[in-house]
Amino acid sequence: MGNRVAIVGIGQTYHKSNRKDVTQPEMVAEAVRAALTDAQMKPKDVEAVFTSNMETFEGMYLPDHMMVDEVGAFMKPGLKVNTGGTTGASVVEEGFHFVASGLFDTALVIGFEKQDCGDTTAAITAAVTPVWGKGVATGAIGEFAKQALTYMQKTGAKEEHAAMIRLKADKGACKNPYAHLKLGLKSIEEVLNSGYLVWPLRLLDFCPQSVGACALILASEHKAKKITKKPVWIADVVTVHQEPFRAGSFGDPTGTEEYSQDIAAERLYKRNGITNPTKDICMAEIYEPSNWEEMSHYEHYHFCEKNEGWKMVEKGITEMEGAFPVNPSGGVIATNPIGATPTIRVAEAALQVRGDAGEHQVTRDVHTAMATALGGPNWTVVTLLKRSL
Amino acid sequence: MTTEKKAEKKPEYIKVEIARPRAYKWSSGKYLGKLYKEALENRKLVTNRCPKCKQLLWPPAGVCGRCNVEAGEDWVVMSGEGTVLQYTYLVFPLWDPHYGDRLANPYPTATIKLDDGVFLVHFLEEKDPEKLKNVKRVQAVWKEEGRGRGLGDILYFRTIDE
Ligand SMILES: [Zn+2]
């Protein structure tokens, strides 16, 4: 391992479906200013700037070039990264690697997406290899719908369990000042009464298209201790790549393929001496595009036994007050500015470690937290954060 | 962190319409090229086999990523029959961004495991949500018009009796 690296500044914008009032760079600048304010730093204190989004969604080529001034990157080194859905976590990993290498002492990492500029479903559908899978793709939602069906059939989970996840997410979102959808849902019936989008996924079962940005400032150990009294250490980041399953889908209906989520989690746990994930780790912010996906991820990240993800919800284990809270922020199903989404997972997990999550701070003391990202299909990035190393 | 402020004047988007369609030309390469050719000319689904692990590569490819070996010309003609593993159908209107067509609604897509073991995502002929529940065995139906699109040369998969 390289030098120690901490998150010393956290900033995000509020999230909405539309931001007619700002350009993409202006929106990103809001998150950057917030992170700099949090760290009590000036733009000149940042040595390198790393950005990430899904540029084809907005129809803008090289968006990082356009926002050089707004993010304080003028005449500074940096890179733009795009790894698909995971990109907002990959950019954190990128900054982590550069600071851990000793090349820079401070780095600004930014995830952003201004989805109101374009057509995300069209862009995702177009993301299939041009000569393979074209014309039969249904965007992300068709894939997650099929996975929901498989999950139901395989595990015995009921629509009520998915609705419980949705209620949990909304409860968190309503307490999170930066969340997008704050629906004030009162009962699982409300969720079960929402119409189907792509059967069996209902409107309330799937994430929204959000506009927003999230910025983190990373610093080397000696700098971090000067900048803040509450550094959040990046203990480890694991990325696992896997080409799309041969069906070209996110899930594996045959049950014979290896999931990148399992491999990533196992590698992370082994490298960090984690033998009992829900005991050794205090909470998680996971990338769940749908409530069904969240239950499935509990299993893939070994938070529970196989086919028992829905039981964690039923028992309330993953509630804000539960033994292992998951997505107290409201998660992706409440807020999904795609390029920023995994950065927000890391940011929210870091706020929990600092004890600064405000109204959605979990009951359990968080000395260790995990953030995950899903993309690709079948790319996984997992990030482990600690209060002390 | 930032919270929403009310703007003094109501801002509006600038809308840019691009009237000219963009043209792209993609190469299918040696391996996918063979799949395209066999589908177009012989209405056959083909793929190649890894020389080391002997698994069918799908789609056909020049390397086996699991074994890190170069694949060769061990071509297999696959059955056009398979089993539906997962399915879904649209309940809201969606556009096909590639060809600009409005997708049929309902529009059932399925993950189908071919009898040779590989699986693919394709359309089903059956559109009745109740009947879809029982669709298991299916067979590829090839298109008559608009061919030359690889897997897109298959119109949909039709239910067959077990
Ligand atoms: Zn092989």
Coordinates of C-alpha atoms and ligand atoms in Angstrom, one line a residue:
Chain A
M1 CA 0.0 0.0 0.0
G2 CA 1.0 3.6 -0.6
N3 CA 0.8 6.6 1.7
R4 CA -2.2 7.2 3.8
V5 CA -5.0 9.3 2.2
A6 CA -7.9 11.0 3.9
I7 CA -11.1 12.8 2.8
V8 CA -10.8 16.3 4.2
G9 CA -13.6 18.1 2.4
I10 CA -17.1 17.0 1.3
G11 CA -19.5 19.0 -0.8
Q12 CA -22.6 18.3 -2.8
T13 CA -25.3 20.2 -4.6
Y14 CA -29.0 19.8 -3.9
H15 CA -30.6 17.5 -6.5
K16 CA -33.6 18.0 -8.9
S17 CA -34.9 16.8 -12.2
N18 CA -34.0 20.1 -13.9
R19 CA -31.6 23.0 -13.3
K20 CA -32.5 25.6 -15.9
D21 CA -30.7 28.2 -13.8
V22 CA -27.1 27.0 -14.2
T23 CA -24.8 25.6 -16.9
Q24 CA -23.1 22.3 -16.3
P25 CA -19.8 24.0 -15.0
E26 CA -21.7 26.4 -12.8
M27 CA -23.6 23.5 -11.2
V28 CA -20.3 21.6 -10.6
A29 CA -18.8 24.8 -9.1
E30 CA -21.5 24.7 -6.4
A31 CA -20.3 21.3 -5.2
V32 CA -16.6 22.4 -5.4
R33 CA -17.2 25.5 -3.4
A34 CA -19.1 23.5 -0.8
A35 CA -16.2 21.0 -0.5
L36 CA -13.6 23.8 -0.3
T37 CA -15.7 25.6 2.4
D38 CA -16.0 22.3 4.3
A39 CA -12.2 21.9 4.2
Q40 CA -11.6 25.6 4.8
M41 CA -9.3 25.6 1.7
K42 CA -8.8 27.9 -1.2
P43 CA -8.7 26.7 -4.8
K44 CA -4.9 27.4 -4.8
D45 CA -4.5 24.8 -2.1
V46 CA -5.7 22.0 -4.5
E47 CA -2.8 20.5 -6.5
A48 CA -4.8 18.4 -9.0
V49 CA -8.3 18.0 -10.2
F50 CA -10.0 14.8 -11.3
T51 CA -13.5 14.8 -12.8
S52 CA -16.0 12.2 -13.9
N53 CA -19.4 11.9 -15.6
M54 CA -21.1 10.1 -18.5
E55 CA -20.5 12.7 -21.2
T56 CA -22.6 11.1 -23.9
F57 CA -25.7 11.6 -21.7
E58 CA -25.4 15.4 -22.0
G59 CA -24.2 15.4 -25.6
M60 CA -21.1 17.3 -24.6
Y61 CA -17.7 16.3 -25.5
L62 CA -14.9 17.0 -23.0
P63 CA -17.0 18.6 -20.3
D64 CA -13.9 18.7 -18.1
H65 CA -12.3 21.2 -20.5
M66 CA -15.3 23.5 -20.3
M67 CA -15.2 23.6 -16.5
V68 CA -11.5 24.2 -15.9
D69 CA -12.1 27.7 -14.5
E70 CA -15.2 26.9 -12.4
V71 CA -13.5 24.0 -10.6
G72 CA -10.2 25.8 -10.0
A73 CA -8.2 23.6 -12.4
F74 CA -6.6 26.4 -14.4
M75 CA -3.0 25.4 -15.3
K76 CA -3.3 22.4 -12.9
P77 CA -2.8 18.7 -13.7
G78 CA -5.8 16.3 -13.7
L79 CA -7.7 13.7 -15.6
K80 CA -11.3 13.0 -16.7
V81 CA -12.5 9.4 -16.1
N82 CA -15.5 7.5 -17.3
T83 CA -16.1 3.9 -16.3
G84 CA -19.8 3.9 -16.7
G85 CA -22.1 3.7 -13.7
T86 CA -19.1 3.3 -11.4
T87 CA -17.4 6.4 -12.7
G88 CA -18.1 8.6 -9.6
A89 CA -16.3 6.0 -7.5
S90 CA -13.5 5.5 -10.0
V91 CA -12.7 9.2 -9.8
V92 CA -12.3 8.9 -6.0
E93 CA -10.1 5.9 -6.5
E94 CA -8.1 7.8 -9.1
G95 CA -7.5 10.7 -6.6
F96 CA -6.7 8.2 -3.9
H97 CA -4.1 6.5 -6.1
F98 CA -2.4 9.7 -7.0
V99 CA -2.2 11.0 -3.4
A100 CA -1.2 7.6 -2.1
S101 CA 1.6 7.5 -4.6
G102 CA 3.0 10.7 -3.2
L103 CA 2.7 12.6 -6.4
F104 CA 0.2 15.1 -5.0
D105 CA -0.6 16.1 -1.4
T106 CA -4.1 17.3 -2.2
A107 CA -6.6 16.4 -4.9
L108 CA -10.1 17.5 -5.8
V109 CA -12.3 14.7 -7.1
I110 CA -15.7 15.5 -8.7
G111 CA -18.6 13.4 -10.0
F112 CA -21.4 15.3 -11.8
E113 CA -24.3 14.8 -14.2
K114 CA -26.7 17.3 -15.7
Q115 CA -29.2 14.8 -17.0
D116 CA -31.8 17.5 -18.0
C117 CA -29.6 18.2 -21.0
G118 CA -30.2 14.9 -22.8
D119 CA -31.9 11.5 -22.9
T120 CA -30.3 9.1 -20.5
T121 CA -32.2 6.0 -21.4
A122 CA -31.4 6.6 -25.1
A123 CA -27.7 7.1 -24.2
I124 CA -27.6 3.9 -22.0
T125 CA -29.3 1.9 -24.7
A126 CA -26.8 3.3 -27.2
A127 CA -24.0 2.2 -24.9
V128 CA -24.2 -1.4 -26.1
T129 CA -21.5 -2.4 -28.5
P130 CA -22.6 -1.1 -31.9
V131 CA -22.3 -4.4 -33.7
W132 CA -23.7 -6.5 -30.8
G133 CA -26.9 -6.1 -28.9
K134 CA -28.1 -3.1 -30.9
G135 CA -31.8 -2.8 -31.3
V136 CA -32.7 -5.2 -28.6
A137 CA -31.6 -3.2 -25.6
T138 CA -34.1 -1.6 -23.3
G139 CA -31.8 0.7 -21.4
A140 CA -30.9 0.0 -17.7
I141 CA -34.5 -0.4 -16.7
G142 CA -35.3 -3.5 -18.8
E143 CA -32.3 -5.3 -17.3
F144 CA -33.2 -4.4 -13.8
A145 CA -36.8 -5.5 -14.4
K146 CA -35.7 -8.9 -15.4
Q147 CA -33.4 -9.1 -12.5
A148 CA -36.3 -8.2 -10.1
L149 CA -38.3 -11.1 -11.6
T150 CA -35.4 -13.5 -11.1
Y151 CA -34.9 -12.3 -7.6
M152 CA -38.5 -12.8 -6.7
Q153 CA -38.6 -16.3 -8.2
K154 CA -35.3 -17.4 -6.7
T155 CA -35.6 -16.1 -3.2
G156 CA -39.3 -16.0 -2.5
A157 CA -39.2 -12.2 -1.8
K158 CA -42.5 -10.5 -2.2
E159 CA -43.3 -7.1 -3.7
E160 CA -44.0 -6.0 -0.1
H161 CA -40.3 -6.4 0.7
A162 CA -39.3 -4.2 -2.2
A163 CA -41.9 -1.7 -1.0
M164 CA -40.3 -1.8 2.5
I165 CA -37.0 -0.9 0.9
R166 CA -38.6 2.1 -0.8
L167 CA -40.2 3.3 2.4
K168 CA -36.8 3.1 4.2
A169 CA -35.2 5.0 1.4
D170 CA -37.8 7.7 1.4
K171 CA -37.6 8.1 5.2
G172 CA -33.9 8.8 4.8
A173 CA -34.3 11.1 1.8
C174 CA -36.8 13.2 3.7
K175 CA -34.2 13.8 6.4
N176 CA -31.4 14.5 3.8
P177 CA -31.3 18.1 2.7
Y178 CA -29.6 17.2 -0.6
A179 CA -31.9 14.3 -1.7
H180 CA -33.9 14.6 -4.8
L181 CA -37.2 12.6 -4.3
K182 CA -38.7 13.3 -0.9
L183 CA -42.1 11.7 -1.2
G184 CA -43.3 11.5 2.4
L185 CA -44.5 7.9 1.8
K186 CA -46.5 6.5 4.6
S187 CA -47.3 2.9 3.8
I188 CA -46.2 0.0 1.6
E189 CA -49.6 0.2 -0.1
E190 CA -48.6 3.6 -1.5
V191 CA -45.6 1.9 -3.2
L192 CA -47.6 -1.1 -4.3
N193 CA -50.2 1.2 -5.9
S194 CA -47.7 3.0 -8.1
G195 CA -48.0 2.0 -11.8
Y196 CA -45.7 -0.4 -13.6
L197 CA -43.0 1.0 -15.8
V198 CA -41.3 -2.1 -17.1
W199 CA -43.0 -5.0 -15.5
P200 CA -42.5 -6.0 -12.6
L201 CA -40.8 -2.7 -11.9
R202 CA -43.1 0.1 -10.7
L203 CA -42.5 3.8 -11.0
L204 CA -41.5 3.9 -7.3
D205 CA -39.2 0.9 -7.6
F206 CA -36.7 2.7 -9.8
C207 CA -34.3 5.6 -9.4
P208 CA -35.1 9.1 -10.8
Q209 CA -32.9 11.1 -13.3
S210 CA -31.3 13.7 -11.1
V211 CA -29.2 16.7 -11.8
G212 CA -26.3 17.4 -9.4
A213 CA -22.7 17.1 -8.4
C214 CA -20.5 15.9 -5.5
A215 CA -16.9 16.9 -4.8
L216 CA -14.4 15.5 -2.3
I217 CA -11.0 16.9 -1.3
L218 CA -8.4 14.2 -0.6
A219 CA -5.2 14.8 1.3
S220 CA -2.0 13.0 2.3
E221 CA -1.6 12.1 5.9
H222 CA 0.5 15.1 7.0
K223 CA -1.6 17.6 5.1
A224 CA -4.9 16.0 6.3
K225 CA -4.0 16.4 9.9
K226 CA -3.3 20.1 9.3
I227 CA -6.5 20.6 7.4
T228 CA -9.1 19.0 9.6
K229 CA -9.7 17.5 13.0
K230 CA -12.0 14.9 11.4
P231 CA -10.2 13.2 8.5
V232 CA -11.9 10.2 7.1
W233 CA -9.3 7.7 6.0
I234 CA -9.7 5.8 2.7
A235 CA -8.6 2.4 4.0
D236 CA -8.9 0.6 0.6
V237 CA -10.6 0.7 -2.8
V238 CA -11.2 -2.4 -4.8
T239 CA -12.3 -2.4 -8.5
V240 CA -13.3 -5.5 -10.3
H241 CA -13.9 -5.4 -14.0
Q242 CA -16.0 -7.9 -15.8
E243 CA -17.2 -7.8 -19.4
P244 CA -21.0 -8.0 -19.6
F245 CA -22.3 -11.4 -18.9
R246 CA -22.6 -13.3 -22.1
A247 CA -26.3 -12.4 -22.2
G248 CA -25.3 -8.8 -22.2
S249 CA -27.3 -8.1 -19.1
F250 CA -26.5 -7.0 -15.5
G251 CA -27.7 -10.1 -13.9
D252 CA -27.0 -13.8 -14.3
P253 CA -30.2 -15.7 -14.7
T254 CA -28.3 -19.0 -15.0
G255 CA -26.7 -18.8 -11.6
T256 CA -23.4 -20.0 -13.1
E257 CA -21.5 -16.8 -13.6
E258 CA -19.3 -15.1 -11.0
Y259 CA -20.5 -11.7 -10.0
S260 CA -18.0 -8.8 -9.8
Q261 CA -19.7 -7.7 -6.6
D262 CA -18.9 -10.9 -4.8
I263 CA -15.3 -10.9 -6.0
A264 CA -14.8 -7.2 -5.0
A265 CA -16.3 -7.6 -1.6
E266 CA -14.3 -10.8 -0.9
R267 CA -11.1 -9.1 -1.9
L268 CA -11.8 -6.0 0.2
Y269 CA -12.7 -8.1 3.3
K270 CA -9.7 -10.3 3.0
R271 CA -7.3 -7.4 2.5
N272 CA -8.7 -5.6 5.5
G273 CA -9.2 -8.4 8.0
I274 CA -13.0 -8.2 7.8
T275 CA -14.4 -11.6 8.8
N276 CA -18.0 -10.5 9.7
P277 CA -19.0 -7.7 7.4
T278 CA -22.0 -6.4 9.2
K279 CA -20.1 -6.4 12.5
D280 CA -16.7 -5.1 11.4
I281 CA -18.3 -2.5 9.1
C282 CA -20.9 -0.2 10.7
M283 CA -23.0 0.9 7.8
A284 CA -23.0 1.0 4.0
E285 CA -24.0 3.3 1.2
I286 CA -24.7 1.1 -1.7
Y287 CA -25.5 1.8 -5.4
E288 CA -29.1 0.4 -5.8
P289 CA -30.8 1.6 -9.0
S290 CA -33.9 -0.2 -7.8
N291 CA -35.2 -1.5 -4.5
W292 CA -35.0 -5.1 -5.8
E293 CA -31.4 -4.5 -6.6
E294 CA -30.7 -3.5 -3.0
M295 CA -31.9 -6.8 -1.6
S296 CA -29.8 -8.7 -4.1
H297 CA -26.7 -6.6 -3.2
Y298 CA -27.1 -7.4 0.5
E299 CA -26.4 -11.0 -0.6
H300 CA -23.6 -10.2 -3.1
Y301 CA -21.7 -8.1 -0.5
H302 CA -22.2 -10.9 2.0
F303 CA -24.2 -8.8 4.4
C304 CA -26.4 -11.9 4.8
E305 CA -26.7 -15.4 3.4
K306 CA -27.7 -16.1 -0.2
N307 CA -31.4 -15.7 -0.9
E308 CA -32.0 -13.9 2.4
G309 CA -31.6 -10.2 1.5
W310 CA -35.3 -9.6 1.9
K311 CA -35.1 -10.9 5.5
M312 CA -32.7 -8.1 6.4
V313 CA -35.4 -5.6 5.3
E314 CA -38.2 -7.5 7.0
K315 CA -36.3 -7.5 10.3
G316 CA -35.4 -3.8 10.0
I317 CA -31.7 -4.5 10.2
T318 CA -30.8 -2.0 7.5
E319 CA -33.0 0.8 8.8
M320 CA -31.3 4.0 10.1
E321 CA -31.7 2.7 13.7
G322 CA -30.9 -0.8 12.7
A323 CA -27.9 -3.0 13.5
F324 CA -26.4 -2.5 10.0
P325 CA -27.9 0.7 8.4
V326 CA -27.8 0.8 4.6
N327 CA -28.4 4.0 2.6
P328 CA -29.6 6.3 5.4
S329 CA -29.2 9.1 2.8
G330 CA -32.1 7.7 0.8
G331 CA -29.8 6.1 -1.7
V332 CA -29.8 6.0 -5.4
I333 CA -33.6 5.3 -5.6
A334 CA -34.1 8.8 -4.2
T335 CA -31.2 10.6 -5.9
N336 CA -29.4 9.6 -9.1
P337 CA -27.2 12.1 -10.8
I338 CA -25.3 9.2 -12.4
G339 CA -21.8 10.4 -12.6
A340 CA -22.1 11.9 -9.1
T341 CA -24.0 8.9 -7.7
P342 CA -21.1 6.8 -6.5
T343 CA -19.2 9.9 -5.3
I344 CA -22.2 10.7 -3.2
R345 CA -22.1 7.1 -1.8
V346 CA -18.5 7.8 -0.6
A347 CA -19.4 11.3 0.6
E348 CA -22.4 10.1 2.6
A349 CA -20.4 7.2 4.1
A350 CA -17.7 9.7 5.1
L351 CA -20.3 12.0 6.7
Q352 CA -21.5 9.1 8.8
V353 CA -17.9 8.3 9.9
R354 CA -17.4 12.0 10.9
G355 CA -20.8 12.0 12.7
D356 CA -21.8 14.9 10.5
A357 CA -24.8 13.4 8.6
G358 CA -27.2 15.5 10.6
E359 CA -30.8 14.2 10.7
H360 CA -29.9 11.1 8.8
Q361 CA -27.0 10.1 11.1
V362 CA -27.4 6.5 12.0
T363 CA -27.8 5.3 15.5
R364 CA -24.9 3.0 15.5
D365 CA -21.4 4.6 16.0
V366 CA -19.7 4.5 12.6
H367 CA -16.0 3.9 12.8
T368 CA -15.9 2.0 9.6
A369 CA -18.1 2.4 6.5
M370 CA -18.4 1.0 3.1
A371 CA -19.5 2.6 -0.2
T372 CA -20.2 0.6 -3.4
A373 CA -20.7 1.4 -7.0
L374 CA -22.3 -0.6 -9.8
G375 CA -21.8 -0.1 -13.5
G376 CA -20.5 -1.6 -16.6
P377 CA -22.6 -3.9 -16.6
N378 CA -20.8 -5.9 -14.0
W379 CA -18.1 -3.5 -12.9
T380 CA -17.9 -3.0 -9.2
V381 CA -16.0 -0.5 -7.1
V382 CA -16.0 -0.8 -3.3
T383 CA -14.5 1.8 -1.0
L384 CA -13.7 1.2 2.7
L385 CA -13.6 4.3 5.0
K386 CA -12.3 4.5 8.6
R387 CA -12.2 7.0 11.4
S388 CA -8.7 5.8 12.3
L389 CA -6.2 3.6 10.5
Chain B
M1 CA -23.1 22.5 0.9
T2 CA -25.7 24.2 -1.2
T3 CA -29.4 24.5 -0.9
E4 CA -31.8 25.7 -3.5
K5 CA -32.3 29.4 -4.0
K6 CA -35.2 31.0 -5.9
A7 CA -34.0 32.8 -9.0
E8 CA -35.2 36.3 -9.7
K9 CA -36.1 35.6 -13.3
K10 CA -37.4 32.3 -14.6
P11 CA -34.5 30.7 -16.5
E12 CA -35.1 28.8 -19.7
Y13 CA -33.2 26.1 -21.6
I14 CA -31.7 26.8 -25.0
K15 CA -32.9 24.0 -27.3
V16 CA -30.7 23.0 -30.2
E17 CA -32.3 20.8 -32.8
I18 CA -29.9 18.8 -35.0
A19 CA -31.7 18.1 -38.3
R20 CA -29.0 16.1 -40.0
P21 CA -28.8 12.5 -38.9
R22 CA -25.3 11.4 -37.9
A23 CA -23.8 8.6 -39.9
Y24 CA -21.6 6.0 -38.2
K25 CA -19.8 3.1 -39.8
W26 CA -18.8 0.3 -37.5
S27 CA -16.6 -2.7 -38.4
S28 CA -17.8 -6.1 -37.3
G29 CA -14.3 -7.5 -37.5
K30 CA -13.3 -11.1 -38.2
Y31 CA -15.3 -12.9 -35.6
L32 CA -18.5 -10.9 -35.3
G33 CA -18.3 -10.5 -39.1
K34 CA -18.7 -14.3 -39.4
L35 CA -21.8 -14.2 -37.2
Y36 CA -23.3 -11.4 -39.3
K37 CA -22.5 -13.3 -42.6
E38 CA -24.0 -16.6 -41.4
A39 CA -27.1 -14.9 -40.0
L40 CA -27.6 -12.9 -43.3
E41 CA -26.8 -15.6 -45.8
N42 CA -27.7 -18.9 -44.1
R43 CA -30.0 -17.9 -41.2
K44 CA -27.7 -19.6 -38.8
L45 CA -26.3 -18.6 -35.4
V46 CA -22.6 -19.4 -35.1
T47 CA -19.9 -18.8 -32.6
N48 CA -16.4 -20.1 -31.8
R49 CA -15.0 -22.2 -29.1
C50 CA -12.0 -21.4 -26.7
P51 CA -9.2 -23.9 -27.6
K52 CA -8.2 -24.2 -23.9
C53 CA -11.4 -24.3 -21.7
K54 CA -13.5 -25.4 -24.7
Q55 CA -16.3 -23.0 -23.6
L56 CA -18.3 -21.4 -26.4
L57 CA -17.3 -17.7 -26.6
W58 CA -20.4 -15.5 -27.0
P59 CA -20.5 -13.3 -28.9
P60 CA -17.8 -14.8 -31.1
A61 CA -14.4 -13.3 -30.1
G62 CA -10.7 -13.3 -30.8
V63 CA -9.7 -14.1 -27.3
C64 CA -11.0 -16.0 -24.2
G65 CA -10.8 -13.5 -21.4
R66 CA -10.9 -16.2 -18.8
C67 CA -8.0 -18.2 -20.2
N68 CA -6.2 -15.3 -21.7
V69 CA -5.6 -17.3 -24.9
E70 CA -6.2 -16.4 -28.5
A71 CA -9.3 -18.1 -29.8
G72 CA -9.3 -19.7 -33.2
E73 CA -11.6 -20.9 -35.9
D74 CA -13.3 -23.7 -34.0
W75 CA -16.8 -22.6 -35.2
V76 CA -20.0 -24.1 -34.0
V77 CA -23.4 -23.8 -35.6
M78 CA -25.9 -23.4 -32.7
S79 CA -29.4 -24.4 -32.3
G80 CA -32.0 -21.6 -32.8
E81 CA -33.9 -23.1 -29.9
G82 CA -33.7 -22.2 -26.3
T83 CA -35.4 -21.6 -22.9
V84 CA -36.6 -18.3 -21.5
L85 CA -34.8 -17.5 -18.3
Q86 CA -36.1 -14.0 -17.6
Y87 CA -38.5 -11.7 -19.3
T88 CA -40.1 -8.3 -19.0
Y89 CA -42.3 -6.0 -21.0
L90 CA -42.6 -2.3 -21.4
V91 CA -45.6 -0.6 -19.9
F92 CA -44.7 2.9 -21.0
P93 CA -43.7 4.1 -24.5
L94 CA -40.0 4.1 -25.4
W95 CA -38.1 5.0 -28.5
D96 CA -35.5 2.8 -30.1
P97 CA -32.6 5.3 -30.1
H98 CA -30.7 3.5 -32.8
Y99 CA -33.3 3.3 -35.5
G100 CA -35.6 6.1 -34.3
D101 CA -38.7 3.8 -34.1
R102 CA -41.3 3.9 -31.4
L103 CA -41.1 0.5 -29.7
A104 CA -44.2 -1.6 -29.7
N105 CA -46.1 -1.6 -26.4
P106 CA -46.2 -4.1 -24.8
Y107 CA -42.8 -5.1 -26.0
P108 CA -41.6 -8.3 -24.3
T109 CA -37.8 -8.9 -24.1
A110 CA -36.3 -12.0 -22.7
T111 CA -33.1 -13.5 -21.6
I112 CA -33.0 -16.8 -23.5
K113 CA -30.5 -19.6 -22.9
L114 CA -29.9 -21.4 -26.2
D115 CA -29.6 -25.2 -26.1
D116 CA -25.9 -24.8 -26.8
G117 CA -25.5 -23.0 -23.4
V118 CA -25.0 -19.4 -24.4
F119 CA -27.6 -16.8 -23.7
L120 CA -28.9 -13.7 -25.4
V121 CA -31.4 -11.0 -25.0
H122 CA -34.1 -10.8 -27.6
F123 CA -37.8 -10.2 -28.3
L124 CA -40.6 -12.6 -27.8
E125 CA -43.5 -13.1 -30.2
E126 CA -46.0 -13.6 -27.3
K127 CA -47.3 -10.3 -26.1
D128 CA -50.1 -11.4 -23.7
P129 CA -48.7 -10.7 -20.1
E130 CA -50.7 -13.7 -18.8
K131 CA -49.4 -16.1 -21.4
L132 CA -45.9 -14.8 -21.0
K133 CA -45.8 -16.3 -17.6
N134 CA -45.8 -19.7 -19.1
V135 CA -43.4 -19.2 -22.0
K136 CA -40.5 -21.6 -21.6
R137 CA -39.3 -23.2 -24.9
V138 CA -38.8 -20.8 -27.8
Q139 CA -37.4 -20.9 -31.3
A140 CA -35.8 -18.1 -33.4
V141 CA -37.9 -16.7 -36.3
W142 CA -35.8 -15.0 -38.9
K143 CA -36.7 -11.7 -40.5
E144 CA -37.6 -11.5 -44.2
E145 CA -36.9 -7.8 -44.6
G146 CA -34.2 -5.4 -43.2
R147 CA -31.6 -8.1 -42.8
G148 CA -27.9 -7.6 -42.2
R149 CA -28.1 -6.6 -38.5
G150 CA -26.5 -9.7 -36.9
L151 CA -28.7 -10.9 -34.1
G152 CA -31.2 -8.3 -35.4
D153 CA -31.8 -10.6 -38.3
I154 CA -34.0 -12.6 -35.9
L155 CA -37.4 -11.1 -35.7
Y156 CA -38.3 -12.6 -32.4
F157 CA -38.5 -15.9 -30.6
R158 CA -41.7 -17.9 -31.0
T159 CA -43.1 -20.3 -28.3
I160 CA -42.8 -24.0 -29.2
D161 CA -44.3 -27.0 -27.5
E162 CA -42.1 -29.0 -25.2
Ligands
ZN1 ZN -11.1 -20.3 -22.3

